[in-house]
Short mmCIF file of C-alpha atoms in Angstrom, two decimals:
data_model
loop_
_atom_site.label_atom_id
_atom_site.label_comp_id
_atom_site.label_asym_id
_atom_site.label_seq_id
_atom_site.Cartn_x
_atom_site.Cartn_y
_atom_site.Cartn_z
CA MET A 28 0.00 0.00 0.00
CA ARG A 29 1.29 3.45 -0.89
CA VAL A 30 1.03 6.30 1.61
CA LYS A 31 1.55 10.04 1.48
CA ALA A 32 3.14 11.76 4.47
CA VAL A 33 3.35 15.48 5.21
CA ILE A 34 6.53 16.25 7.13
CA SER A 35 8.38 19.17 8.66
CA TYR A 36 12.09 19.36 9.34
CA ASP A 37 14.82 21.57 10.69
CA GLY A 38 17.05 22.16 7.69
CA ALA A 39 19.91 23.38 9.90
CA ALA A 40 20.53 19.76 10.91
CA PHE A 41 20.95 18.47 7.35
CA TYR A 42 22.89 18.88 4.12
CA GLY A 43 19.67 19.09 2.12
CA PHE A 44 16.77 16.75 1.42
CA GLN A 45 18.25 14.53 -1.28
CA ALA A 46 20.35 11.48 -0.32
CA GLN A 47 24.07 11.98 -1.02
CA SER A 48 26.95 9.53 -1.23
CA THR A 49 29.27 11.94 0.60
CA THR A 50 27.23 12.36 3.79
CA PRO A 51 24.50 10.50 5.71
CA LYS A 52 23.16 13.81 7.08
CA THR A 53 20.30 14.35 4.65
CA VAL A 54 16.57 14.37 5.30
CA SER A 55 15.98 11.54 2.84
CA GLY A 56 18.76 9.51 4.41
CA ALA A 57 17.35 9.94 7.93
CA LEU A 58 13.86 8.97 6.75
CA THR A 59 15.19 5.88 4.97
CA ARG A 60 17.27 4.66 7.93
CA ALA A 61 14.33 5.08 10.32
CA ALA A 62 11.99 3.29 7.89
CA GLU A 63 14.36 0.34 7.63
CA LYS A 64 14.23 -0.09 11.41
CA LEU A 65 10.45 -0.41 11.06
CA GLY A 66 10.72 -3.10 8.40
CA ILE A 67 9.83 -0.72 5.57
CA ASP A 68 11.94 -1.45 2.50
CA SER A 69 10.83 1.32 0.17
CA ALA A 70 12.28 4.33 -1.57
CA ILE A 71 11.34 7.62 0.11
CA VAL A 72 10.26 10.01 -2.64
CA GLY A 73 9.88 13.73 -1.92
CA SER A 74 7.87 16.40 -3.71
CA GLY A 75 11.11 18.27 -4.34
CA ARG A 76 14.62 18.87 -3.08
CA THR A 77 15.55 21.52 -0.56
CA ASP A 78 19.10 22.83 -0.23
CA ARG A 79 21.34 22.59 2.79
CA ALA A 80 19.93 24.56 5.77
CA VAL A 81 16.53 25.10 4.08
CA HIS A 82 13.57 24.08 6.25
CA ALA A 83 10.14 22.60 5.57
CA THR A 84 6.80 22.83 7.30
CA GLY A 85 4.88 21.07 4.54
CA GLN A 86 7.16 18.78 2.53
CA VAL A 87 5.34 15.75 1.09
CA ILE A 88 6.81 12.28 0.62
CA HIS A 89 5.45 8.94 -0.53
CA PHE A 90 6.54 5.39 0.20
CA ASP A 91 5.14 1.86 0.11
CA LEU A 92 4.15 -0.06 3.24
CA PRO A 93 4.49 -3.78 3.97
CA SER A 94 1.31 -5.56 5.04
CA HIS A 95 1.99 -5.42 8.80
CA TRP A 96 1.70 -1.60 8.84
CA GLN A 97 -1.24 -1.13 6.49
CA ASN A 98 -3.91 -1.04 9.21
CA SER A 99 -1.84 0.86 11.77
CA LEU A 100 -1.06 4.26 10.27
CA GLU A 101 -1.47 6.21 13.53
CA LYS A 102 0.83 3.79 15.33
CA LEU A 103 3.30 4.02 12.45
CA LYS A 104 3.32 7.81 12.71
CA THR A 105 4.00 7.64 16.47
CA VAL A 106 6.82 5.11 16.19
CA TYR A 107 8.35 6.72 13.12
CA ASN A 108 8.40 10.11 14.88
CA ARG A 109 10.17 8.59 17.85
CA LEU A 110 13.00 7.48 15.57
CA LEU A 111 13.15 10.80 13.70
CA SER A 112 13.01 13.15 16.69
CA PRO A 113 14.00 15.93 17.18
CA HIS A 114 14.82 17.24 13.68
CA ILE A 115 12.08 15.65 11.56
CA GLN A 116 8.37 15.27 12.31
CA ILE A 117 5.75 13.26 10.45
CA LYS A 118 2.60 15.39 10.61
CA THR A 119 0.17 13.12 8.76
CA ILE A 120 0.20 9.76 7.00
CA THR A 121 -2.65 8.93 4.63
CA PRO A 122 -3.27 6.13 2.11
CA VAL A 123 -3.16 7.08 -1.58
CA ARG A 124 -3.58 5.27 -4.88
CA ASP A 125 -0.72 2.99 -5.89
CA THR A 126 0.30 5.30 -8.74
CA PHE A 127 0.49 8.46 -6.62
CA HIS A 128 3.81 10.30 -6.97
CA ALA A 129 4.79 13.03 -4.50
CA ARG A 130 6.79 14.95 -7.09
CA PHE A 131 5.04 14.43 -10.41
CA ASP A 132 1.47 14.72 -9.10
CA ALA A 133 2.12 18.04 -7.34
CA LYS A 134 0.20 20.91 -8.93
CA ARG A 135 1.57 23.81 -6.89
CA ARG A 136 4.25 24.47 -4.30
CA ILE A 137 4.39 27.32 -1.81
CA TYR A 138 7.62 28.64 -0.31
CA ARG A 139 7.85 31.08 2.58
CA TYR A 140 10.86 33.27 3.30
CA VAL A 141 11.19 34.71 6.81
CA PHE A 142 12.95 37.98 7.57
CA LYS A 143 13.40 39.58 10.96
CA SER A 144 13.61 43.37 11.12
CA THR A 145 15.77 43.22 14.27
CA PRO A 146 18.88 41.05 14.67
CA PRO A 147 17.85 37.45 15.37
CA THR A 148 18.62 36.04 18.80
CA PRO A 149 20.98 33.04 19.06
CA PHE A 150 17.84 30.87 19.04
CA GLU A 151 16.49 32.44 15.84
CA ASN A 152 19.70 32.81 13.88
CA LEU A 153 19.25 29.55 11.93
CA TYR A 154 15.56 30.16 11.17
CA ALA A 155 15.27 33.74 9.91
CA CYS A 156 17.32 36.23 7.92
CA HIS A 157 18.09 39.65 9.37
CA LEU A 158 16.77 42.37 7.08
CA HIS A 159 18.40 45.79 7.43
CA HIS A 160 16.21 48.84 6.74
CA SER A 161 13.11 46.85 5.80
CA ASP A 162 10.54 48.22 3.38
CA PRO A 163 7.78 45.62 2.86
CA GLU A 164 6.10 47.69 0.14
CA LYS A 165 9.23 47.68 -2.01
CA LEU A 166 9.59 43.93 -1.50
CA LYS A 167 5.98 43.47 -2.61
CA GLU A 168 6.53 45.72 -5.64
CA ALA A 169 9.52 43.68 -6.81
CA LEU A 170 7.87 40.32 -6.14
CA LYS A 171 4.91 41.24 -8.34
CA LEU A 172 7.22 41.33 -11.36
CA PHE A 173 7.72 37.57 -11.09
CA GLU A 174 4.03 36.65 -11.24
CA GLY A 175 2.89 34.90 -14.41
CA THR A 176 4.65 32.51 -16.78
CA HIS A 177 8.30 33.30 -17.46
CA ASP A 178 11.50 31.64 -18.60
CA PHE A 179 13.59 31.74 -15.42
CA CYS A 180 16.85 30.85 -17.19
CA TYR A 181 18.61 33.71 -15.34
CA PHE A 182 17.00 32.92 -12.01
CA HIS A 183 18.29 29.52 -11.07
CA LYS A 184 21.52 27.92 -9.98
CA LYS A 185 23.33 25.99 -12.68
CA GLY A 186 24.59 22.45 -12.18
CA SER A 187 21.50 20.41 -13.02
CA ASP A 188 19.45 19.95 -16.17
CA PRO A 189 15.85 20.95 -15.46
CA GLY A 190 14.72 20.29 -19.04
CA SER A 191 12.67 23.47 -19.28
CA THR A 192 13.29 26.64 -17.28
CA VAL A 193 9.77 27.96 -17.85
CA ARG A 194 7.68 28.16 -14.68
CA THR A 195 4.42 29.84 -13.68
CA ILE A 196 4.23 31.85 -10.47
CA PHE A 197 0.57 32.11 -9.50
CA ARG A 198 0.83 34.31 -6.45
CA THR A 199 3.25 36.33 -4.35
CA ASP A 200 2.62 38.08 -1.07
CA VAL A 201 4.37 39.90 1.77
CA LYS A 202 2.97 39.76 5.30
CA ASN A 203 4.04 41.42 8.53
CA PHE A 204 3.84 39.66 11.87
CA ARG A 205 5.30 41.56 14.81
CA ARG A 206 8.99 41.94 13.97
CA TYR A 207 8.88 39.40 11.16
CA ILE A 208 8.33 39.92 7.44
CA MET A 209 7.25 36.87 5.47
CA LEU A 210 7.41 36.49 1.69
CA TYR A 211 5.24 33.89 -0.02
CA ILE A 212 5.73 32.53 -3.53
CA GLU A 213 3.33 29.99 -5.06
CA ALA A 214 4.20 28.31 -8.35
CA ASN A 215 3.70 25.15 -10.38
CA GLY A 216 7.32 24.26 -9.68
CA PHE A 217 10.71 25.75 -8.89
CA LEU A 218 14.20 25.46 -10.33
CA ARG A 219 17.28 24.90 -8.24
CA SER A 220 17.76 27.89 -5.86
CA GLN A 221 15.17 29.88 -7.85
CA VAL A 222 13.35 31.17 -4.77
CA ARG A 223 16.58 32.31 -3.12
CA MET A 224 17.61 34.20 -6.28
CA ILE A 225 14.21 35.87 -6.52
CA VAL A 226 14.31 36.90 -2.87
CA ALA A 227 17.87 38.24 -3.27
CA ALA A 228 16.81 40.33 -6.28
CA CYS A 229 13.94 41.80 -4.25
CA MET A 230 16.34 42.58 -1.40
CA ASN A 231 18.72 44.30 -3.83
CA TYR A 232 15.86 46.43 -5.15
CA MET A 233 14.77 47.34 -1.63
CA HIS A 234 18.32 48.46 -0.85
CA ASN A 235 18.50 50.46 -4.13
CA ASN A 236 21.23 48.27 -5.59
CA ILE A 237 19.21 47.46 -8.72
CA THR A 238 16.09 48.86 -10.37
CA LEU A 239 12.77 47.27 -11.28
CA GLN A 240 13.77 47.68 -14.93
CA GLN A 241 16.95 45.68 -14.35
CA ILE A 242 14.98 42.89 -12.67
CA ASP A 243 12.62 42.94 -15.65
CA GLU A 244 15.56 42.72 -18.06
CA GLN A 245 16.98 39.72 -16.22
CA LEU A 246 13.56 38.10 -16.13
CA ALA A 247 13.30 38.61 -19.90
CA GLY A 248 16.65 36.83 -20.34
CA LYS A 249 18.46 39.91 -21.64
CA THR A 250 21.12 40.70 -19.01
CA MET A 251 22.26 39.27 -15.67
CA HIS A 252 22.17 42.07 -13.10
CA THR A 253 22.23 39.97 -9.92
CA THR A 254 23.45 36.45 -9.14
CA HIS A 255 23.18 36.54 -5.37
CA LEU A 256 21.32 33.94 -3.34
CA ALA A 257 19.37 34.90 -0.23
CA PRO A 258 20.66 33.02 2.85
CA PRO A 259 19.13 29.53 3.13
CA GLN A 260 18.10 29.76 6.78
CA GLY A 261 15.12 32.01 6.05
CA LEU A 262 13.56 29.65 3.49
CA TYR A 263 10.77 27.14 4.18
CA LEU A 264 8.90 24.76 1.90
CA ALA A 265 5.49 25.61 3.32
CA ARG A 266 2.96 23.56 1.36
CA VAL A 267 2.53 21.26 -1.62
CA ILE A 268 -0.85 21.22 -3.37
CA TYR A 269 -2.22 18.22 -5.31
#
């Protein structure tokens, strides 16, 4: 039986989601090792990869269960969480059709980027990015440029072949909560480090380092004006929609 699980994790504890031959400290690796202890011999497939130090509050995975777990999903969640604590948490486990695929069936993904307008405390330093001289309206103005369908060839990190670099961003938003500023980007999919490059471009505009026209030119594939990546610790995979 195939199941879908919604999970959250502390990206500061891992070198990214995807399993790597050079280190066991990946989210996928931790999930696989814990599953093996429960007699689950299945690949753990995620809705997408997150980079080193990037967090998730709504990552989705799928895997196949042996018969002895198929009628005990709540118990499985409890025992699995015990093995994964404290850096990964299984939030829900639900049965799905046998052909369900966490990555290919996803229709939309939502990322959240968290800024703090005052210097983060030692307990917040790995979970928010300090934003000097914040101007939420300028961030919102720059983010709006990215809405719609675009070729993001100049807004992703090279090193992998995505096939097509065209993506559709359905919605962007900026929200204030006490001393925090949160950016939201919802799209049909994201390229490698695309969100961090978009956020960095918006930060550069807010600090008057580039103009809206220059962002537009880069988005049109004419000229590269910024190649910076926003720090990973502020980024969260918030939700995957099917």
